[in-house]
Amino acid sequence: MEYIIDYFESINPIVAALYATLFTWGLTTAGASLVFLFKGMNRAILDGMLGFTGGVMVAASFWSLLAPGIEMSPGEGFVKVWPSAIGFFLGSLFIFGLDKILPHLHINFKESEKEGLQTSWRRTTLLTLAITMHNIPEGLAIGVLFGGVSAGFEGASIGGAVALALGIGLQNFPEGFAVAMPLRRQGLSRRKSFMFGQASAIVEPFAAVIGAWAVSTFQPILPYALSFAAGAMIFVVIEEVIPETQRDNYTDIATMGFIGGFIIMMALDVGLA
């Protein structure tokens, strides 16, 4: 692990963010590839995976994004927390707007419950777009953190950025499977289910590069950018991930998956930062 951290310290932060999110995309692809090995997926396992995803995202939002953002903000008391509060609100508002515009359908929802603008797009496309929305703030968060390290901000570290990428990657693996298998159940071939599953995370490298470039170029925005990514992720968890896990008889499994994801992400961030 020290070798990996040393390597990321030696390269351009934008390139580092790109490599890190190619890794997270790769794990999504690996998870989606399981569709070639299994004929179906138990609903309890799906809900547990989604719970794990939510736990990682919530832990990352605080330990990797909000706490460093508050730490590096100037001033004392309420003045110190304002940049993070503003960024957090704007991040959640961004996903709120995207949620109202982008046509999508959550994994466990009926087709009559699709959200966003009305469209004739197929259910498979809508399911993929729903997971793609999860990945925009994840890629942005990784990029922003790498950009903060290059700017020399106290509280931003390569170890923390690597920990965030590792945590996001770990939850992307089951997420890829959780996208591909429902598509397979819809009647798609294994190959098409795999392609849609892995494509849901292709947005992460683009979001990461944009985030790293923005912070490297406009350094004062870092506290806002970190909390922006946190607000976006928290909105996704509350509005999408958690409701998806509460529609069947496996809410306890989903909750324990959430707890497990939170603990793992917290341990990674504290241990590697």
GROMACS .gro file of C-alpha atoms in nm, residues 52-71 84-85 87-89 91-92 95 134 136-142 144-145 155 160 163-165 167-168 171 222-238 241-242 258 261-267 269:
model
   74
   52PHE     CA    1  -2.333  -0.182   0.178
   53THR     CA    2  -2.317   0.080  -0.098
   54GLY     CA    3  -2.511   0.326   0.115
   55GLY     CA    4  -2.286   0.268   0.416
   56VAL     CA    5  -1.970   0.334   0.217
   57MET     CA    6  -2.115   0.651   0.066
   58VAL     CA    7  -2.227   0.795   0.401
   59ALA     CA    8  -1.895   0.718   0.572
   60ALA     CA    9  -1.700   0.863   0.278
   61SER     CA   10  -1.913   1.176   0.286
   62PHE     CA   11  -1.804   1.254   0.641
   63TRP     CA   12  -1.458   1.104   0.689
   64SER     CA   13  -1.319   1.179   0.342
   65LEU     CA   14  -1.505   1.496   0.245
   66LEU     CA   15  -1.690   1.696   0.510
   67ALA     CA   16  -1.438   1.665   0.794
   68PRO     CA   17  -1.136   1.765   0.579
   69GLY     CA   18  -1.341   2.045   0.421
   70ILE     CA   19  -1.427   2.193   0.759
   71GLU     CA   20  -1.070   2.149   0.882
   84SER     CA   21  -1.896   2.326   0.396
   85ALA     CA   22  -2.260   2.409   0.470
   87GLY     CA   23  -2.117   2.335  -0.060
   88PHE     CA   24  -2.321   2.055   0.100
   89PHE     CA   25  -2.647   2.230   0.013
   91GLY     CA   26  -2.430   1.938  -0.395
   92SER     CA   27  -2.763   1.803  -0.280
   95ILE     CA   28  -2.852   1.589  -0.764
  134HIS     CA   29  -2.488   0.729  -0.803
  136ILE     CA   30  -2.134   1.108  -1.064
  137PRO     CA   31  -2.072   1.232  -0.707
  138GLU     CA   32  -1.842   0.936  -0.637
  139GLY     CA   33  -1.611   1.022  -0.927
  140LEU     CA   34  -1.630   1.391  -0.840
  141ALA     CA   35  -1.534   1.321  -0.478
  142ILE     CA   36  -1.222   1.125  -0.577
  144VAL     CA   37  -1.168   1.678  -0.578
  145LEU     CA   38  -0.966   1.504  -0.307
  155GLY     CA   39  -0.632   1.790   0.581
  160GLY     CA   40  -0.709   0.974   0.217
  163ALA     CA   41  -0.868   0.523   0.075
  164LEU     CA   42  -1.169   0.694  -0.083
  165ALA     CA   43  -1.097   0.537  -0.422
  167GLY     CA   44  -1.381   0.230  -0.065
  168ILE     CA   45  -1.574   0.347  -0.370
  171GLN     CA   46  -1.890  -0.083  -0.324
  222LEU     CA   47  -1.173   2.317  -0.232
  223PRO     CA   48  -1.375   2.329   0.095
  224TYR     CA   49  -1.688   2.399  -0.111
  225ALA     CA   50  -1.604   2.127  -0.363
  226LEU     CA   51  -1.544   1.860  -0.098
  227SER     CA   52  -1.874   1.930   0.073
  228PHE     CA   53  -2.049   1.960  -0.266
  229ALA     CA   54  -1.953   1.599  -0.339
  230ALA     CA   55  -2.062   1.499   0.013
  231GLY     CA   56  -2.402   1.663  -0.026
  232ALA     CA   57  -2.453   1.492  -0.362
  233MET     CA   58  -2.370   1.150  -0.216
  234ILE     CA   59  -2.591   1.192   0.091
  235PHE     CA   60  -2.883   1.296  -0.131
  236VAL     CA   61  -2.835   0.983  -0.344
  237VAL     CA   62  -2.825   0.758  -0.036
  238ILE     CA   63  -3.138   0.903   0.124
  241VAL     CA   64  -3.026   0.381  -0.219
  242ILE     CA   65  -3.208   0.339   0.112
  258PHE     CA   66  -2.508  -0.050   0.553
  261GLY     CA   67  -2.002  -0.063   0.449
  262PHE     CA   68  -1.979   0.230   0.692
  263ILE     CA   69  -1.728   0.050   0.916
  264ILE     CA   70  -1.506  -0.057   0.625
  265MET     CA   71  -1.497   0.292   0.471
  266MET     CA   72  -1.430   0.454   0.809
  267ALA     CA   73  -1.146   0.211   0.879
  269ASP     CA   74  -1.003   0.645   0.570
   0.00000   0.00000   0.00000
